[in-house]
mmCIF file with all atom_site columns, N, CA and C in Angstrom:
data_model
loop_
_atom_site.group_PDB
_atom_site.id
_atom_site.type_symbol
_atom_site.label_atom_id
_atom_site.label_alt_id
_atom_site.label_comp_id
_atom_site.label_asym_id
_atom_site.label_entity_id
_atom_site.label_seq_id
_atom_site.pdbx_PDB_ins_code
_atom_site.Cartn_x
_atom_site.Cartn_y
_atom_site.Cartn_z
_atom_site.occupancy
_atom_site.B_iso_or_equiv
_atom_site.pdbx_formal_charge
_atom_site.auth_seq_id
_atom_site.auth_comp_id
_atom_site.auth_asym_id
_atom_site.auth_atom_id
_atom_site.pdbx_PDB_model_num
ATOM 1   N N  . UNK O 1 1  ? 127.802 98.444  88.364  1.00 86.00 ? 1  UNK O N  1
ATOM 2   C CA . UNK O 1 1  ? 127.077 98.929  87.965  1.00 86.00 ? 1  UNK O CA 1
ATOM 3   C C  . UNK O 1 1  ? 125.966 97.603  87.296  1.00 86.00 ? 1  UNK O C  1
ATOM 4   N N  . UNK O 1 2  ? 126.656 95.712  87.724  1.00 93.00 ? 2  UNK O N  1
ATOM 5   C CA . UNK O 1 2  ? 126.082 95.120  87.771  1.00 93.00 ? 2  UNK O CA 1
ATOM 6   C C  . UNK O 1 2  ? 125.499 94.983  89.194  1.00 93.00 ? 2  UNK O C  1
ATOM 7   N N  . UNK O 1 3  ? 126.626 95.502  90.216  1.00 95.00 ? 3  UNK O N  1
ATOM 8   C CA . UNK O 1 3  ? 125.459 95.577  91.495  1.00 95.00 ? 3  UNK O CA 1
ATOM 9   C C  . UNK O 1 3  ? 124.638 96.430  91.874  1.00 95.00 ? 3  UNK O C  1
ATOM 10  N N  . UNK O 1 4  ? 124.014 97.395  91.729  1.00 96.00 ? 4  UNK O N  1
ATOM 11  C CA . UNK O 1 4  ? 123.220 98.265  92.139  1.00 96.00 ? 4  UNK O CA 1
ATOM 12  C C  . UNK O 1 4  ? 121.560 96.925  91.520  1.00 96.00 ? 4  UNK O C  1
ATOM 13  N N  . UNK O 1 5  ? 122.218 96.243  90.014  1.00 96.00 ? 5  UNK O N  1
ATOM 14  C CA . UNK O 1 5  ? 120.585 95.410  89.906  1.00 96.00 ? 5  UNK O CA 1
ATOM 15  C C  . UNK O 1 5  ? 120.749 93.872  91.238  1.00 96.00 ? 5  UNK O C  1
ATOM 16  N N  . UNK O 1 6  ? 121.751 94.130  91.378  1.00 97.00 ? 6  UNK O N  1
ATOM 17  C CA . UNK O 1 6  ? 121.326 93.001  92.557  1.00 97.00 ? 6  UNK O CA 1
ATOM 18  C C  . UNK O 1 6  ? 120.110 93.966  94.023  1.00 97.00 ? 6  UNK O C  1
ATOM 19  N N  . UNK O 1 7  ? 120.842 94.922  94.338  1.00 97.00 ? 7  UNK O N  1
ATOM 20  C CA . UNK O 1 7  ? 120.480 95.657  95.430  1.00 97.00 ? 7  UNK O CA 1
ATOM 21  C C  . UNK O 1 7  ? 119.025 96.019  95.214  1.00 97.00 ? 7  UNK O C  1
ATOM 22  N N  . UNK O 1 8  ? 118.698 95.784  93.968  1.00 98.00 ? 8  UNK O N  1
ATOM 23  C CA . UNK O 1 8  ? 117.350 96.229  93.352  1.00 98.00 ? 8  UNK O CA 1
ATOM 24  C C  . UNK O 1 8  ? 116.178 94.605  93.350  1.00 98.00 ? 8  UNK O C  1
ATOM 25  N N  . UNK O 1 9  ? 116.803 94.145  92.687  1.00 98.00 ? 9  UNK O N  1
ATOM 26  C CA . UNK O 1 9  ? 115.909 92.747  92.779  1.00 98.00 ? 9  UNK O CA 1
ATOM 27  C C  . UNK O 1 9  ? 116.475 92.272  95.159  1.00 98.00 ? 9  UNK O C  1
ATOM 28  N N  . UNK O 1 10 ? 116.632 92.509  95.311  1.00 98.00 ? 10 UNK O N  1
ATOM 29  C CA . UNK O 1 10 ? 116.525 92.157  97.090  1.00 98.00 ? 10 UNK O CA 1
ATOM 30  C C  . UNK O 1 10 ? 115.615 93.120  96.860  1.00 98.00 ? 10 UNK O C  1
ATOM 31  N N  . UNK O 1 11 ? 116.145 94.046  96.890  1.00 98.00 ? 11 UNK O N  1
ATOM 32  C CA . UNK O 1 11 ? 114.940 95.174  97.270  1.00 98.00 ? 11 UNK O CA 1
ATOM 33  C C  . UNK O 1 11 ? 113.799 94.400  97.913  1.00 98.00 ? 11 UNK O C  1
ATOM 34  N N  . UNK O 1 12 ? 113.235 94.323  96.668  1.00 98.00 ? 12 UNK O N  1
ATOM 35  C CA . UNK O 1 12 ? 111.819 93.887  95.224  1.00 98.00 ? 12 UNK O CA 1
ATOM 36  C C  . UNK O 1 12 ? 112.003 92.483  96.021  1.00 98.00 ? 12 UNK O C  1
ATOM 37  N N  . UNK O 1 13 ? 112.187 91.834  96.885  1.00 98.00 ? 13 UNK O N  1
ATOM 38  C CA . UNK O 1 13 ? 112.323 91.014  97.167  1.00 98.00 ? 13 UNK O CA 1
ATOM 39  C C  . UNK O 1 13 ? 111.808 91.010  99.004  1.00 98.00 ? 13 UNK O C  1
ATOM 40  N N  . UNK O 1 14 ? 112.599 92.215  99.601  1.00 98.00 ? 14 UNK O N  1
ATOM 41  C CA . UNK O 1 14 ? 112.266 92.019  101.049 1.00 98.00 ? 14 UNK O CA 1
ATOM 42  C C  . UNK O 1 14 ? 111.313 92.870  100.617 1.00 98.00 ? 14 UNK O C  1
ATOM 43  N N  . UNK O 1 15 ? 110.705 93.573  99.924  1.00 98.00 ? 15 UNK O N  1
ATOM 44  C CA . UNK O 1 15 ? 110.221 94.580  100.107 1.00 98.00 ? 15 UNK O CA 1
ATOM 45  C C  . UNK O 1 15 ? 107.822 93.665  99.288  1.00 98.00 ? 15 UNK O C  1
ATOM 46  N N  . UNK O 1 16 ? 108.169 92.709  98.962  1.00 98.00 ? 16 UNK O N  1
ATOM 47  C CA . UNK O 1 16 ? 107.200 91.487  99.359  1.00 98.00 ? 16 UNK O CA 1
ATOM 48  C C  . UNK O 1 16 ? 107.145 91.067  99.511  1.00 98.00 ? 16 UNK O C  1
ATOM 49  N N  . UNK O 1 17 ? 107.464 90.859  100.894 1.00 98.00 ? 17 UNK O N  1
ATOM 50  C CA . UNK O 1 17 ? 108.187 90.080  102.243 1.00 98.00 ? 17 UNK O CA 1
ATOM 51  C C  . UNK O 1 17 ? 107.212 90.731  102.953 1.00 98.00 ? 17 UNK O C  1
ATOM 52  N N  . UNK O 1 18 ? 107.350 91.569  103.323 1.00 98.00 ? 18 UNK O N  1
ATOM 53  C CA . UNK O 1 18 ? 106.719 92.418  104.399 1.00 98.00 ? 18 UNK O CA 1
ATOM 54  C C  . UNK O 1 18 ? 105.835 92.537  103.573 1.00 98.00 ? 18 UNK O C  1
ATOM 55  N N  . UNK O 1 19 ? 104.932 92.621  102.635 1.00 98.00 ? 19 UNK O N  1
ATOM 56  C CA . UNK O 1 19 ? 103.280 92.867  101.775 1.00 98.00 ? 19 UNK O CA 1
ATOM 57  C C  . UNK O 1 19 ? 103.391 92.059  102.062 1.00 98.00 ? 19 UNK O C  1
ATOM 58  N N  . UNK O 1 20 ? 103.310 90.553  102.111 1.00 98.00 ? 20 UNK O N  1
ATOM 59  C CA . UNK O 1 20 ? 103.413 89.290  102.288 1.00 98.00 ? 20 UNK O CA 1
ATOM 60  C C  . UNK O 1 20 ? 102.865 89.362  103.598 1.00 98.00 ? 20 UNK O C  1
ATOM 61  N N  . UNK O 1 21 ? 103.268 90.319  104.805 1.00 97.00 ? 21 UNK O N  1
ATOM 62  C CA . UNK O 1 21 ? 103.108 90.186  106.201 1.00 97.00 ? 21 UNK O CA 1
ATOM 63  C C  . UNK O 1 21 ? 102.355 90.574  106.616 1.00 97.00 ? 21 UNK O C  1
ATOM 64  N N  . UNK O 1 22 ? 102.179 91.819  106.195 1.00 96.00 ? 22 UNK O N  1
ATOM 65  C CA . UNK O 1 22 ? 101.129 93.032  106.058 1.00 96.00 ? 22 UNK O CA 1
ATOM 66  C C  . UNK O 1 22 ? 99.473  91.880  105.775 1.00 96.00 ? 22 UNK O C  1
ATOM 67  N N  . UNK O 1 23 ? 99.793  91.818  105.223 1.00 96.00 ? 23 UNK O N  1
ATOM 68  C CA . UNK O 1 23 ? 98.098  91.270  104.484 1.00 96.00 ? 23 UNK O CA 1
ATOM 69  C C  . UNK O 1 23 ? 97.919  89.760  104.855 1.00 96.00 ? 23 UNK O C  1
ATOM 70  N N  . UNK O 1 24 ? 98.542  89.197  105.579 1.00 97.00 ? 24 UNK O N  1
ATOM 71  C CA . UNK O 1 24 ? 98.391  88.146  106.021 1.00 97.00 ? 24 UNK O CA 1
ATOM 72  C C  . UNK O 1 24 ? 97.970  88.438  107.443 1.00 97.00 ? 24 UNK O C  1
ATOM 73  N N  . UNK O 1 25 ? 98.721  89.148  108.298 1.00 94.00 ? 25 UNK O N  1
ATOM 74  C CA . UNK O 1 25 ? 98.664  90.211  110.090 1.00 94.00 ? 25 UNK O CA 1
ATOM 75  C C  . UNK O 1 25 ? 97.304  90.413  109.148 1.00 94.00 ? 25 UNK O C  1
ATOM 76  N N  . UNK O 1 26 ? 96.196  91.786  108.517 1.00 93.00 ? 26 UNK O N  1
ATOM 77  C CA . UNK O 1 26 ? 95.244  91.419  108.417 1.00 93.00 ? 26 UNK O CA 1
ATOM 78  C C  . UNK O 1 26 ? 94.086  90.454  108.001 1.00 93.00 ? 26 UNK O C  1
ATOM 79  N N  . UNK O 1 27 ? 94.345  89.379  107.698 1.00 94.00 ? 27 UNK O N  1
ATOM 80  C CA . UNK O 1 27 ? 93.889  88.234  107.645 1.00 94.00 ? 27 UNK O CA 1
ATOM 81  C C  . UNK O 1 27 ? 93.760  87.717  108.378 1.00 94.00 ? 27 UNK O C  1
ATOM 82  N N  . UNK O 1 28 ? 94.525  87.855  109.565 1.00 93.00 ? 28 UNK O N  1
ATOM 83  C CA . UNK O 1 28 ? 94.375  86.974  111.280 1.00 93.00 ? 28 UNK O CA 1
ATOM 84  C C  . UNK O 1 28 ? 94.183  87.868  111.771 1.00 93.00 ? 28 UNK O C  1
ATOM 85  N N  . UNK O 1 29 ? 93.230  88.661  112.118 1.00 88.00 ? 29 UNK O N  1
ATOM 86  C CA . UNK O 1 29 ? 92.429  90.117  112.423 1.00 88.00 ? 29 UNK O CA 1
ATOM 87  C C  . UNK O 1 29 ? 93.563  91.506  113.868 1.00 88.00 ? 29 UNK O C  1
ATOM 88  N N  . UNK O 1 30 ? 94.888  91.556  112.906 1.00 85.00 ? 30 UNK O N  1
ATOM 89  C CA . UNK O 1 30 ? 96.159  91.796  114.013 1.00 85.00 ? 30 UNK O CA 1
ATOM 90  C C  . UNK O 1 30 ? 95.678  93.795  113.705 1.00 85.00 ? 30 UNK O C  1
ATOM 91  N N  . UNK O 1 31 ? 94.753  93.285  113.288 1.00 85.00 ? 31 UNK O N  1
ATOM 92  C CA . UNK O 1 31 ? 93.684  95.196  112.837 1.00 85.00 ? 31 UNK O CA 1
ATOM 93  C C  . UNK O 1 31 ? 92.119  96.092  113.489 1.00 85.00 ? 31 UNK O C  1
ATOM 94  N N  . UNK O 1 32 ? 92.173  94.570  113.987 1.00 87.00 ? 32 UNK O N  1
ATOM 95  C CA . UNK O 1 32 ? 90.670  94.175  114.016 1.00 87.00 ? 32 UNK O CA 1
ATOM 96  C C  . UNK O 1 32 ? 90.365  95.280  115.359 1.00 87.00 ? 32 UNK O C  1
ATOM 97  N N  . UNK O 1 33 ? 90.693  95.496  115.983 1.00 83.00 ? 33 UNK O N  1
ATOM 98  C CA . UNK O 1 33 ? 90.161  96.195  117.106 1.00 83.00 ? 33 UNK O CA 1
ATOM 99  C C  . UNK O 1 33 ? 91.950  97.723  117.597 1.00 83.00 ? 33 UNK O C  1
ATOM 100 N N  . UNK O 1 34 ? 91.915  98.354  117.115 1.00 78.00 ? 34 UNK O N  1
ATOM 101 C CA . UNK O 1 34 ? 93.226  99.265  117.363 1.00 78.00 ? 34 UNK O CA 1
ATOM 102 C C  . UNK O 1 34 ? 93.122  100.725 118.555 1.00 78.00 ? 34 UNK O C  1
ATOM 103 N N  . UNK O 1 35 ? 91.528  100.295 119.314 1.00 82.00 ? 35 UNK O N  1
ATOM 104 C CA . UNK O 1 35 ? 91.131  101.183 120.452 1.00 82.00 ? 35 UNK O CA 1
ATOM 105 C C  . UNK O 1 35 ? 91.691  100.013 122.396 1.00 82.00 ? 35 UNK O C  1
ATOM 106 N N  . UNK O 1 36 ? 91.244  99.263  121.775 1.00 83.00 ? 36 UNK O N  1
ATOM 107 C CA . UNK O 1 36 ? 90.809  98.562  123.279 1.00 83.00 ? 36 UNK O CA 1
ATOM 108 C C  . UNK O 1 36 ? 93.079  98.365  123.885 1.00 83.00 ? 36 UNK O C  1
ATOM 109 N N  . UNK O 1 37 ? 93.374  97.763  122.675 1.00 77.00 ? 37 UNK O N  1
ATOM 110 C CA . UNK O 1 37 ? 95.202  98.130  124.058 1.00 77.00 ? 37 UNK O CA 1
ATOM 111 C C  . UNK O 1 37 ? 96.050  99.093  124.221 1.00 77.00 ? 37 UNK O C  1
ATOM 112 N N  . UNK O 1 38 ? 94.855  100.542 123.536 1.00 80.00 ? 38 UNK O N  1
ATOM 113 C CA . UNK O 1 38 ? 95.923  101.750 124.147 1.00 80.00 ? 38 UNK O CA 1
ATOM 114 C C  . UNK O 1 38 ? 94.727  102.579 125.668 1.00 80.00 ? 38 UNK O C  1
ATOM 115 N N  . UNK O 1 39 ? 93.306  101.731 125.782 1.00 84.00 ? 39 UNK O N  1
ATOM 116 C CA . UNK O 1 39 ? 93.378  101.665 127.165 1.00 84.00 ? 39 UNK O CA 1
ATOM 117 C C  . UNK O 1 39 ? 92.990  101.080 127.838 1.00 84.00 ? 39 UNK O C  1
ATOM 118 N N  . UNK O 1 40 ? 94.390  100.227 127.501 1.00 81.00 ? 40 UNK O N  1
ATOM 119 C CA . UNK O 1 40 ? 93.123  99.225  128.696 1.00 81.00 ? 40 UNK O CA 1
ATOM 120 C C  . UNK O 1 40 ? 94.033  99.350  129.857 1.00 81.00 ? 40 UNK O C  1
ATOM 121 N N  . UNK O 1 41 ? 95.510  99.171  129.965 1.00 79.00 ? 41 UNK O N  1
ATOM 122 C CA . UNK O 1 41 ? 96.169  99.864  131.188 1.00 79.00 ? 41 UNK O CA 1
ATOM 123 C C  . UNK O 1 41 ? 95.300  100.567 131.952 1.00 79.00 ? 41 UNK O C  1
ATOM 124 N N  . UNK O 1 42 ? 94.403  102.456 131.759 1.00 82.00 ? 42 UNK O N  1
ATOM 125 C CA . UNK O 1 42 ? 93.992  102.733 131.919 1.00 82.00 ? 42 UNK O CA 1
ATOM 126 C C  . UNK O 1 42 ? 92.573  102.249 133.267 1.00 82.00 ? 42 UNK O C  1
ATOM 127 N N  . UNK O 1 43 ? 92.041  101.272 132.232 1.00 80.00 ? 43 UNK O N  1
ATOM 128 C CA . UNK O 1 43 ? 90.730  100.284 133.191 1.00 80.00 ? 43 UNK O CA 1
ATOM 129 C C  . UNK O 1 43 ? 91.743  99.286  134.323 1.00 80.00 ? 43 UNK O C  1
ATOM 130 N N  . UNK O 1 44 ? 92.874  98.649  133.854 1.00 75.00 ? 44 UNK O N  1
ATOM 131 C CA . UNK O 1 44 ? 93.398  97.568  135.033 1.00 75.00 ? 44 UNK O CA 1
ATOM 132 C C  . UNK O 1 44 ? 92.709  98.154  136.399 1.00 75.00 ? 44 UNK O C  1
ATOM 133 N N  . UNK O 1 45 ? 92.108  96.809  136.717 1.00 75.00 ? 45 UNK O N  1
ATOM 134 C CA . UNK O 1 45 ? 91.638  96.571  137.749 1.00 75.00 ? 45 UNK O CA 1
ATOM 135 C C  . UNK O 1 45 ? 91.997  95.694  139.302 1.00 75.00 ? 45 UNK O C  1
ATOM 136 N N  . UNK O 1 46 ? 93.557  95.636  138.545 1.00 72.00 ? 46 UNK O N  1
ATOM 137 C CA . UNK O 1 46 ? 94.514  94.807  139.692 1.00 72.00 ? 46 UNK O CA 1
ATOM 138 C C  . UNK O 1 46 ? 94.408  95.204  141.366 1.00 72.00 ? 46 UNK O C  1
ATOM 139 N N  . UNK O 1 47 ? 94.520  94.899  142.193 1.00 70.00 ? 47 UNK O N  1
ATOM 140 C CA . UNK O 1 47 ? 94.787  95.651  143.499 1.00 70.00 ? 47 UNK O CA 1
ATOM 141 C C  . UNK O 1 47 ? 96.473  95.720  143.645 1.00 70.00 ? 47 UNK O C  1
ATOM 142 N N  . UNK O 1 48 ? 97.532  96.396  143.799 1.00 70.00 ? 48 UNK O N  1
ATOM 143 C CA . UNK O 1 48 ? 98.503  96.538  143.911 1.00 70.00 ? 48 UNK O CA 1
ATOM 144 C C  . UNK O 1 48 ? 99.213  95.457  145.081 1.00 70.00 ? 48 UNK O C  1
ATOM 145 N N  . UNK O 1 49 ? 99.949  95.004  145.156 1.00 72.00 ? 49 UNK O N  1
ATOM 146 C CA . UNK O 1 49 ? 100.489 93.629  145.294 1.00 72.00 ? 49 UNK O CA 1
ATOM 147 C C  . UNK O 1 49 ? 100.998 94.558  146.891 1.00 72.00 ? 49 UNK O C  1
ATOM 148 N N  . UNK O 1 50 ? 101.337 93.299  147.969 1.00 68.00 ? 50 UNK O N  1
ATOM 149 C CA . UNK O 1 50 ? 102.207 94.964  149.217 1.00 68.00 ? 50 UNK O CA 1
ATOM 150 C C  . UNK O 1 50 ? 102.334 93.229  150.085 1.00 68.00 ? 50 UNK O C  1
#
């Protein structure tokens, strides 16, 4: 039964870590432009190397 409490505590710590990482990435602007990366490859102007 004590293993269950250890697993709950560890899972809460891991979930908190992911929450902190998500909040940090939102504050750094990782999700500001969600459209451009998905269409960037369609407008690539580089000619193929021969």
